[in-house]
PDB file of C-alpha atoms in Angstrom:
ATOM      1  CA  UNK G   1       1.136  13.837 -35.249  1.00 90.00           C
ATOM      2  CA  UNK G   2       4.436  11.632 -35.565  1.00 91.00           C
ATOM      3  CA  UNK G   3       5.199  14.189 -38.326  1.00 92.00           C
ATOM      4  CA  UNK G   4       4.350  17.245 -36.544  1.00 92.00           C
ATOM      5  CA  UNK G   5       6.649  16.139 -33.251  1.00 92.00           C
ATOM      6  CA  UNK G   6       9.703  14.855 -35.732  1.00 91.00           C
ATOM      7  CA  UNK G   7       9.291  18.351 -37.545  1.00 92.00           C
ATOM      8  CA  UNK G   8       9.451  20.270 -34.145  1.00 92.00           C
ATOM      9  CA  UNK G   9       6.098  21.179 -33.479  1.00 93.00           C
ATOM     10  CA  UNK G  10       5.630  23.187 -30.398  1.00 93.00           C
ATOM     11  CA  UNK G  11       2.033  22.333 -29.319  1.00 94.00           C
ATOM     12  CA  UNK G  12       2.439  18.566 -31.088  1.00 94.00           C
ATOM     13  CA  UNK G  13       5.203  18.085 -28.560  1.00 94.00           C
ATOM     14  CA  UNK G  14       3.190  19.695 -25.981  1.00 94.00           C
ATOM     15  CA  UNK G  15       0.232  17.157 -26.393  1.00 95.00           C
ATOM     16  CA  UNK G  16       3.237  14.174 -25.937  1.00 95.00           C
ATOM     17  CA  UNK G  17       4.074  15.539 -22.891  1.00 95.00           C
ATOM     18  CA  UNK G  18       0.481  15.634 -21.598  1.00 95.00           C
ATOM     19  CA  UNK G  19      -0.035  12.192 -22.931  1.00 95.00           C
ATOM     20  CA  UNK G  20       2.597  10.308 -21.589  1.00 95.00           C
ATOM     21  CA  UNK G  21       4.488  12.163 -18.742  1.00 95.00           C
ATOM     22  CA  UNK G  22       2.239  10.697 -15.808  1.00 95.00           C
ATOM     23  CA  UNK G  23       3.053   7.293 -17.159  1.00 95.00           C
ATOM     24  CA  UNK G  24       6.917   8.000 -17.286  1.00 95.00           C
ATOM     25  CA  UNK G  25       7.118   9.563 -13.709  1.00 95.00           C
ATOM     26  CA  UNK G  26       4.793   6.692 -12.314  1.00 92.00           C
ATOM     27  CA  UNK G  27       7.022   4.314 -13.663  1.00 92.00           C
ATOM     28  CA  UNK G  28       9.897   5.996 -12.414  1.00 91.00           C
ATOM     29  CA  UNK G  29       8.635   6.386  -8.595  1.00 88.00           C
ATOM     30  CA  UNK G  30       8.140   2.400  -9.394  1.00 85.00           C
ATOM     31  CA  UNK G  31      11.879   2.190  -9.904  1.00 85.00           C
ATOM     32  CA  UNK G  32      13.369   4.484  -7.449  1.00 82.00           C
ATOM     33  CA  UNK G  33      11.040   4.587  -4.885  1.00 80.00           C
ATOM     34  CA  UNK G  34      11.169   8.306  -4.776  1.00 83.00           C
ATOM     35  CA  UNK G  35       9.407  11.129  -6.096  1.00 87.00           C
ATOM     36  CA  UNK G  36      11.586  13.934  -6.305  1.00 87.00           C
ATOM     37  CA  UNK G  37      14.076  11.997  -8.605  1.00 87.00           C
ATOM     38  CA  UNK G  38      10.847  10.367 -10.650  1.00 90.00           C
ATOM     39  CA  UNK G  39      10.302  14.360 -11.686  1.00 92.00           C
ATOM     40  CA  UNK G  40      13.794  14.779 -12.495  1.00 91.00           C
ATOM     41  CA  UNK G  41      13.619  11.557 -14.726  1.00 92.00           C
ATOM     42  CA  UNK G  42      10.445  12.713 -16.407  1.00 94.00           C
ATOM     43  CA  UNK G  43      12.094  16.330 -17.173  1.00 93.00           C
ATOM     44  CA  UNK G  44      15.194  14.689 -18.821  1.00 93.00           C
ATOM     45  CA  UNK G  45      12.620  12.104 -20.941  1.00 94.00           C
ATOM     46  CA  UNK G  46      11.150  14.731 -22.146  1.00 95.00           C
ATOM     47  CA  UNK G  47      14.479  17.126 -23.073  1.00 94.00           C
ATOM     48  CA  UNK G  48      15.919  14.024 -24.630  1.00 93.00           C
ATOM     49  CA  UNK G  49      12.823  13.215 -26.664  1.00 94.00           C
ATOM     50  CA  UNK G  50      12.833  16.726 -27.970  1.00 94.00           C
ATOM     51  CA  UNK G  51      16.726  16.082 -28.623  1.00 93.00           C
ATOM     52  CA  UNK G  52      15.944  12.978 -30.188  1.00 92.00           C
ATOM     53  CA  UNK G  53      12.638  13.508 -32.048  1.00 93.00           C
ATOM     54  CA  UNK G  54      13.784  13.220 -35.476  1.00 91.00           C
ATOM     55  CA  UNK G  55      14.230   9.329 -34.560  1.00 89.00           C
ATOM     56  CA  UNK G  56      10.435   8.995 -33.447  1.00 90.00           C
ATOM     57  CA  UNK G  57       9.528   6.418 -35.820  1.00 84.00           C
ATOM     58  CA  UNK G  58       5.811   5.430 -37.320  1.00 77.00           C
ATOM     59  CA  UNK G  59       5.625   1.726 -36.196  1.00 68.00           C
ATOM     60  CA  UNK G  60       2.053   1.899 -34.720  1.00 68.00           C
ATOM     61  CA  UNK G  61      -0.038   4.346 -33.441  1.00 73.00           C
ATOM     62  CA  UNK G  62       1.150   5.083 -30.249  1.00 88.00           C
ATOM     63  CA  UNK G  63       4.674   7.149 -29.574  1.00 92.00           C
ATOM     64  CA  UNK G  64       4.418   4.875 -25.735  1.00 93.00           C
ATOM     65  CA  UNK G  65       7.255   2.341 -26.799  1.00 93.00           C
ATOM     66  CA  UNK G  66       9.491   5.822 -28.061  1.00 94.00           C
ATOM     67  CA  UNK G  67       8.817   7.596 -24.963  1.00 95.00           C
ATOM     68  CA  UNK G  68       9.620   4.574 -22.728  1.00 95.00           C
ATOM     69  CA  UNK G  69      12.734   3.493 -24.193  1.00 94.00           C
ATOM     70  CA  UNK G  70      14.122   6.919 -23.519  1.00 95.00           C
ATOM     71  CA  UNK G  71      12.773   6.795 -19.817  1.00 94.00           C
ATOM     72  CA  UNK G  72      14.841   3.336 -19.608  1.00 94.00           C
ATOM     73  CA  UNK G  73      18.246   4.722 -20.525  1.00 92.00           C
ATOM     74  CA  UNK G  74      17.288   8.027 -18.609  1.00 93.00           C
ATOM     75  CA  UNK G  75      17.229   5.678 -15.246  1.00 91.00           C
ATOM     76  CA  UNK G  76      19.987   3.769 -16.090  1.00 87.00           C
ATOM     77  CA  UNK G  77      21.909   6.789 -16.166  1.00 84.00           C
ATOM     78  CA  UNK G  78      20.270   8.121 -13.236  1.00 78.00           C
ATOM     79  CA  UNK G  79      20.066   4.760 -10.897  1.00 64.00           C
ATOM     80  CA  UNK G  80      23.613   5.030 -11.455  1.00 59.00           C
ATOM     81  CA  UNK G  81      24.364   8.099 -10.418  1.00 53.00           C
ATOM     82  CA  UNK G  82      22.255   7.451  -7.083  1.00 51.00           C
ATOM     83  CA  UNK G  83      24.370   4.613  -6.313  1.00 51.00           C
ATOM     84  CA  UNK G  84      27.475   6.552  -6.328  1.00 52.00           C
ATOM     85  CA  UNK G  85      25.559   8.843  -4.163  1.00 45.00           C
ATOM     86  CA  UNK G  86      24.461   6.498  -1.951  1.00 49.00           C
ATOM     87  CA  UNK G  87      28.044   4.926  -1.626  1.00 53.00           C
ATOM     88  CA  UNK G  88      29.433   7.976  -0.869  1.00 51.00           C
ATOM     89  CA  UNK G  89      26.681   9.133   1.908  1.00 47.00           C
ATOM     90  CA  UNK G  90      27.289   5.479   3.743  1.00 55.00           C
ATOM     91  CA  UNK G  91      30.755   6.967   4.108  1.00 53.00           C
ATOM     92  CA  UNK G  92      29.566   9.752   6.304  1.00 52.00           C
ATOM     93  CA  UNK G  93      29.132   9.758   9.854  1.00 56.00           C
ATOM     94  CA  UNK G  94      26.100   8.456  10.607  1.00 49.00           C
ATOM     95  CA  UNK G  95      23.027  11.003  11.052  1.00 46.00           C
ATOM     96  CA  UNK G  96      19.074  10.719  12.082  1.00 44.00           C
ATOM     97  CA  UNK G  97      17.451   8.037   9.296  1.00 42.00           C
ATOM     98  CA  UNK G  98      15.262  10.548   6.809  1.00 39.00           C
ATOM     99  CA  UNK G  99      11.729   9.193   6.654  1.00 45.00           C
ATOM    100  CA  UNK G 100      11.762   7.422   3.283  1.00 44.00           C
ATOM    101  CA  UNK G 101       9.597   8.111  -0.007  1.00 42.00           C
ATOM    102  CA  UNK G 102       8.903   4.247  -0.160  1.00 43.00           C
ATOM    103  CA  UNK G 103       6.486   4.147   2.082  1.00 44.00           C
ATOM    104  CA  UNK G 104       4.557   6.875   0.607  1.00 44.00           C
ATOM    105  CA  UNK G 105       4.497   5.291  -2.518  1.00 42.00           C
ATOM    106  CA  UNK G 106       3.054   1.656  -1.051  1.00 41.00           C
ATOM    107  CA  UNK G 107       1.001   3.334   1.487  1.00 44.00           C
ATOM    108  CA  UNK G 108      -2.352   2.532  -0.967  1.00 42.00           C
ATOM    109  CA  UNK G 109      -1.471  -0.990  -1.370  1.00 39.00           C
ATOM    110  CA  UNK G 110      -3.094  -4.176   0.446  1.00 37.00           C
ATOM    111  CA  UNK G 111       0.076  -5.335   0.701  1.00 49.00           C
ATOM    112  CA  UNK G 112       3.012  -3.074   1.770  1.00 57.00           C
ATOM    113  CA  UNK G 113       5.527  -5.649   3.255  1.00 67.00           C
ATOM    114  CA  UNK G 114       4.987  -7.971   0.354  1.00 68.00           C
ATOM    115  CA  UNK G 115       5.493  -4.659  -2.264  1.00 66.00           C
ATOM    116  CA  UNK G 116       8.664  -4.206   0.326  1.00 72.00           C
ATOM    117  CA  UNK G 117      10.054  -7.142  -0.048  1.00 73.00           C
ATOM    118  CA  UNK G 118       9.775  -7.621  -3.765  1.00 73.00           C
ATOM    119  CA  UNK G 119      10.918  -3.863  -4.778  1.00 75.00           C
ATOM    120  CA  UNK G 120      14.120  -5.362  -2.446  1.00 80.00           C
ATOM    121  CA  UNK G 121      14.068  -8.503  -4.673  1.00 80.00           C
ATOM    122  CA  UNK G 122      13.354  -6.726  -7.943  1.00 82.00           C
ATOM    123  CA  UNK G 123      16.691  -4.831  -7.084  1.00 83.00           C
ATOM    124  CA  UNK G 124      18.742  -8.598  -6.996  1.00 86.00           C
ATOM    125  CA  UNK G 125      17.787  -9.271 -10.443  1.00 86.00           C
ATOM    126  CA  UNK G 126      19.940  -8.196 -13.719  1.00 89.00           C
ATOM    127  CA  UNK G 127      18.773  -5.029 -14.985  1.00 89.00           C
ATOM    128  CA  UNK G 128      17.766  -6.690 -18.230  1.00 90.00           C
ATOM    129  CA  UNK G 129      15.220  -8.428 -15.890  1.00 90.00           C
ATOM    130  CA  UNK G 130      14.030  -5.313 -14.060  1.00 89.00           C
ATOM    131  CA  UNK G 131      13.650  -3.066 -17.358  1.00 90.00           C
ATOM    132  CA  UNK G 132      11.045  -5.729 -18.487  1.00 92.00           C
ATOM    133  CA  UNK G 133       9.462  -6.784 -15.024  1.00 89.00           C
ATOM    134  CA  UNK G 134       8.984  -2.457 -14.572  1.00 88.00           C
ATOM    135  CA  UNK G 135       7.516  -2.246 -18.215  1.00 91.00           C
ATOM    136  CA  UNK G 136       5.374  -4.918 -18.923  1.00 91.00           C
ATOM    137  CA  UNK G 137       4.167  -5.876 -15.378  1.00 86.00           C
ATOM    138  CA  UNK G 138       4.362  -1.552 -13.561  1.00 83.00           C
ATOM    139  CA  UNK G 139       3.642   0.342 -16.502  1.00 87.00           C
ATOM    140  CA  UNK G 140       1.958  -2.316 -18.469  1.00 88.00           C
ATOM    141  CA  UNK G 141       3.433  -2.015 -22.026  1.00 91.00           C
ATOM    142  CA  UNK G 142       2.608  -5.219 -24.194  1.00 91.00           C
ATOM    143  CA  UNK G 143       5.463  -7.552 -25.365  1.00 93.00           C
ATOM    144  CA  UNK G 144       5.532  -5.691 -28.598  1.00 93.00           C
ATOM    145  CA  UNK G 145       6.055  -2.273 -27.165  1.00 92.00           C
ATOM    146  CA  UNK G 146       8.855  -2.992 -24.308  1.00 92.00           C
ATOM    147  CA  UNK G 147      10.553  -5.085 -27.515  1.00 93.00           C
ATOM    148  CA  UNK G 148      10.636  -1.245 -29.233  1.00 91.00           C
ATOM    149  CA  UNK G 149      11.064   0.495 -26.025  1.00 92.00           C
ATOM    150  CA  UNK G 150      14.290  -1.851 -25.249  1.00 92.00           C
ATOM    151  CA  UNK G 151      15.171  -2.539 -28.717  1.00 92.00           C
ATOM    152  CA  UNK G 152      15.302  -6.512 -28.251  1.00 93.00           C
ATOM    153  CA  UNK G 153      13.118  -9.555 -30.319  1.00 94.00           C
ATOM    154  CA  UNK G 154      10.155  -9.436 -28.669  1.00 94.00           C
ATOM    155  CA  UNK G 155      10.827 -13.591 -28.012  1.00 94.00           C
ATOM    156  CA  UNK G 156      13.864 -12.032 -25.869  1.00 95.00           C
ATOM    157  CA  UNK G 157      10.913  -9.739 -23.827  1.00 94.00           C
ATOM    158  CA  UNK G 158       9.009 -12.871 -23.529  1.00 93.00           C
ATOM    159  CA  UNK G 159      11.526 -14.702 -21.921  1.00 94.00           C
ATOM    160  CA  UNK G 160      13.178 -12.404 -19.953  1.00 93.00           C
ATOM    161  CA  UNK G 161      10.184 -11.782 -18.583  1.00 92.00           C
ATOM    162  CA  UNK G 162       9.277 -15.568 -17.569  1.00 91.00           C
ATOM    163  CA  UNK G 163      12.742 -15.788 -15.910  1.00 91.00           C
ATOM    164  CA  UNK G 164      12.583 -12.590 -14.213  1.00 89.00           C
ATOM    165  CA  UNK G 165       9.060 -13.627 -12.236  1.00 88.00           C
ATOM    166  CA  UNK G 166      10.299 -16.639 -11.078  1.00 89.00           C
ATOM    167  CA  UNK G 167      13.361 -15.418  -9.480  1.00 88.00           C
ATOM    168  CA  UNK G 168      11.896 -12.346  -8.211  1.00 85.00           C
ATOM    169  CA  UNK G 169       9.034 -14.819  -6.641  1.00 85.00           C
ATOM    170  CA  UNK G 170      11.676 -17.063  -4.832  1.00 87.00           C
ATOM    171  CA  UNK G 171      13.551 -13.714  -3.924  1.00 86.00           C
ATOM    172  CA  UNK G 172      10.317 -12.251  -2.493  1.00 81.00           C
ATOM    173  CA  UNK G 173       9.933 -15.040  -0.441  1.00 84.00           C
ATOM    174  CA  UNK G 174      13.435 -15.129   0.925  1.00 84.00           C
ATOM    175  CA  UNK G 175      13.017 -11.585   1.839  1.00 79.00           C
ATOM    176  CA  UNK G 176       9.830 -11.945   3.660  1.00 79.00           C
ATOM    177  CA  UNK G 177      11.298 -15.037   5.605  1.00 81.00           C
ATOM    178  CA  UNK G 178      14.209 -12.894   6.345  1.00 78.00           C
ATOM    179  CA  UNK G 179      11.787 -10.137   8.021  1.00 66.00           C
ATOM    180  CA  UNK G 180       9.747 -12.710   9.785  1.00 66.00           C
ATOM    181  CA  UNK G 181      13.260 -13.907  11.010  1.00 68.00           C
ATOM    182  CA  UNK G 182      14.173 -10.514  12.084  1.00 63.00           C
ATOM    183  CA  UNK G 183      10.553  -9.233  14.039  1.00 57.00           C
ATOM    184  CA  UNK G 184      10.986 -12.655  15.845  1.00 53.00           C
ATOM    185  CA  UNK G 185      14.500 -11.879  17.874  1.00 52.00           C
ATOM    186  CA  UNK G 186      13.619 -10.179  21.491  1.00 51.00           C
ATOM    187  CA  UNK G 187      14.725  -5.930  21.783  1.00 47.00           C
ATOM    188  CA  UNK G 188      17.091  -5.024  24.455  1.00 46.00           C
ATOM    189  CA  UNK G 189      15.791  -5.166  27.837  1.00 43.00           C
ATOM    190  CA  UNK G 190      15.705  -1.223  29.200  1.00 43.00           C
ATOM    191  CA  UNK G 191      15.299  -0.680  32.734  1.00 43.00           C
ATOM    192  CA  UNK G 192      13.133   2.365  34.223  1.00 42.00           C
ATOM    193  CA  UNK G 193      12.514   4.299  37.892  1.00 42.00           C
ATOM    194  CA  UNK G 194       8.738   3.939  37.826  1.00 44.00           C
ATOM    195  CA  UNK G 195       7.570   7.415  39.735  1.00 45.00           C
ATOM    196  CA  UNK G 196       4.424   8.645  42.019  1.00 46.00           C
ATOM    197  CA  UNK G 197       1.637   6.140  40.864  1.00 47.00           C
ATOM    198  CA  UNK G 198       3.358   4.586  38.468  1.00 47.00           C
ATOM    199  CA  UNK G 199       3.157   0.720  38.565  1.00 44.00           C
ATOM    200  CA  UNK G 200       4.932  -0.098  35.545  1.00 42.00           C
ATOM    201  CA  UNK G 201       8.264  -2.077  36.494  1.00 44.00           C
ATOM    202  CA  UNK G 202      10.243  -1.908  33.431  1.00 44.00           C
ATOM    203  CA  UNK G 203       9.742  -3.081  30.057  1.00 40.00           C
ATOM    204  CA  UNK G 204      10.824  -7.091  30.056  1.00 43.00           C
ATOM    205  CA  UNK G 205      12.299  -9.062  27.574  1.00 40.00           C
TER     206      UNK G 205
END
């Protein structure tokens, strides 16, 4: 099959895609939080494997480690990109706050303000922590196959990886005592005219 995709295979290539393009755009939403850039990331994966497929070496079975390294450098490019965008829309006038894909993307979990709070943390650590944090812990790749997919000792996954759950623990934390901090302080007091039969007196403090 390796042989088949490196030579340029049409339907080889086609069974790749198939394979692993759920587990690149889940991954992806996992990173960005959104879905509409998670397809974008899993169309240029895909372009740049076919670019690239000559490289697609035959260390193991499984083309997964390939495939992911090339979603990794796809979403640094693209992470980077939506910063700048982001920058550059906080320098607009402010407008109506778009619902956002986040919640979407939590809504099946037990847990969403924990998930909140560590997606905020995961974004605090260094990006050599989030790469492995995303692809051993998200998209569950073994040690051996984010050391291919990242191109580091696979010792240097393993400890990365130790480092990177601690922080983003103690980060988690802080962000949830930060939100418990924040639910805590009392809303504006707004006055109302209660009318015909209406007992309310105004919403207190």
């Amino acid at each position: 099959m390796h042989d088949r995709i490196r030579g340029g295979d049409p339907e080889a290539f086609r069974c790749l895609f198939e394979e692993f393009s759920g587990l690149v755009h889940r991954h992806a939403v996992r990173v960005t939080g959104d879905r509409a850039l998670a397809e974008d990331v899993v169309s240029l994966t895909f372009l740049e494997a076919w670019r690239l497929r000559e490289r697609l070496r035959d260390e193991g079975e499984s083309a997964r480690p390939w495939v992911m390294g090339i979603a990794v450098n796809v979403l640094r490019n693209t992470t980077r990109a939506a910063r700048r965008h982001r920058a550059a829309m906080a320098r607009l006038p402010a407008k109506d706050t778009l619902p956002d894909f986040a919640s979407e993307v939590v809504g099946r979990m037990a847990d969403a303000e924990r998930l909140a709070a560590a997606r905020t943390a995961l974004d605090k650590l260094r990006r050599s922590e989030r790469e492995v944090v995303t692809l051993c812990v998200w998209s569950g790749l073994s040690y051996e196959e984010a050391s291919q997919a990242l191109g580091v000792p696979v010792g240097t996954v393993r400890s990365r990886l130790s480092r990177a759950r601690d922080r983003l623990r103690r980060l988690t934390e802080e962000e949830l005592c930060k939100d418990a901090a924040g639910s805590s302080r009392p809303r504006a007091v707004r006055a109302v005219t209660p009318g015909p039969g209406d007992t309310t007196k105004g919403w207190k403090r």
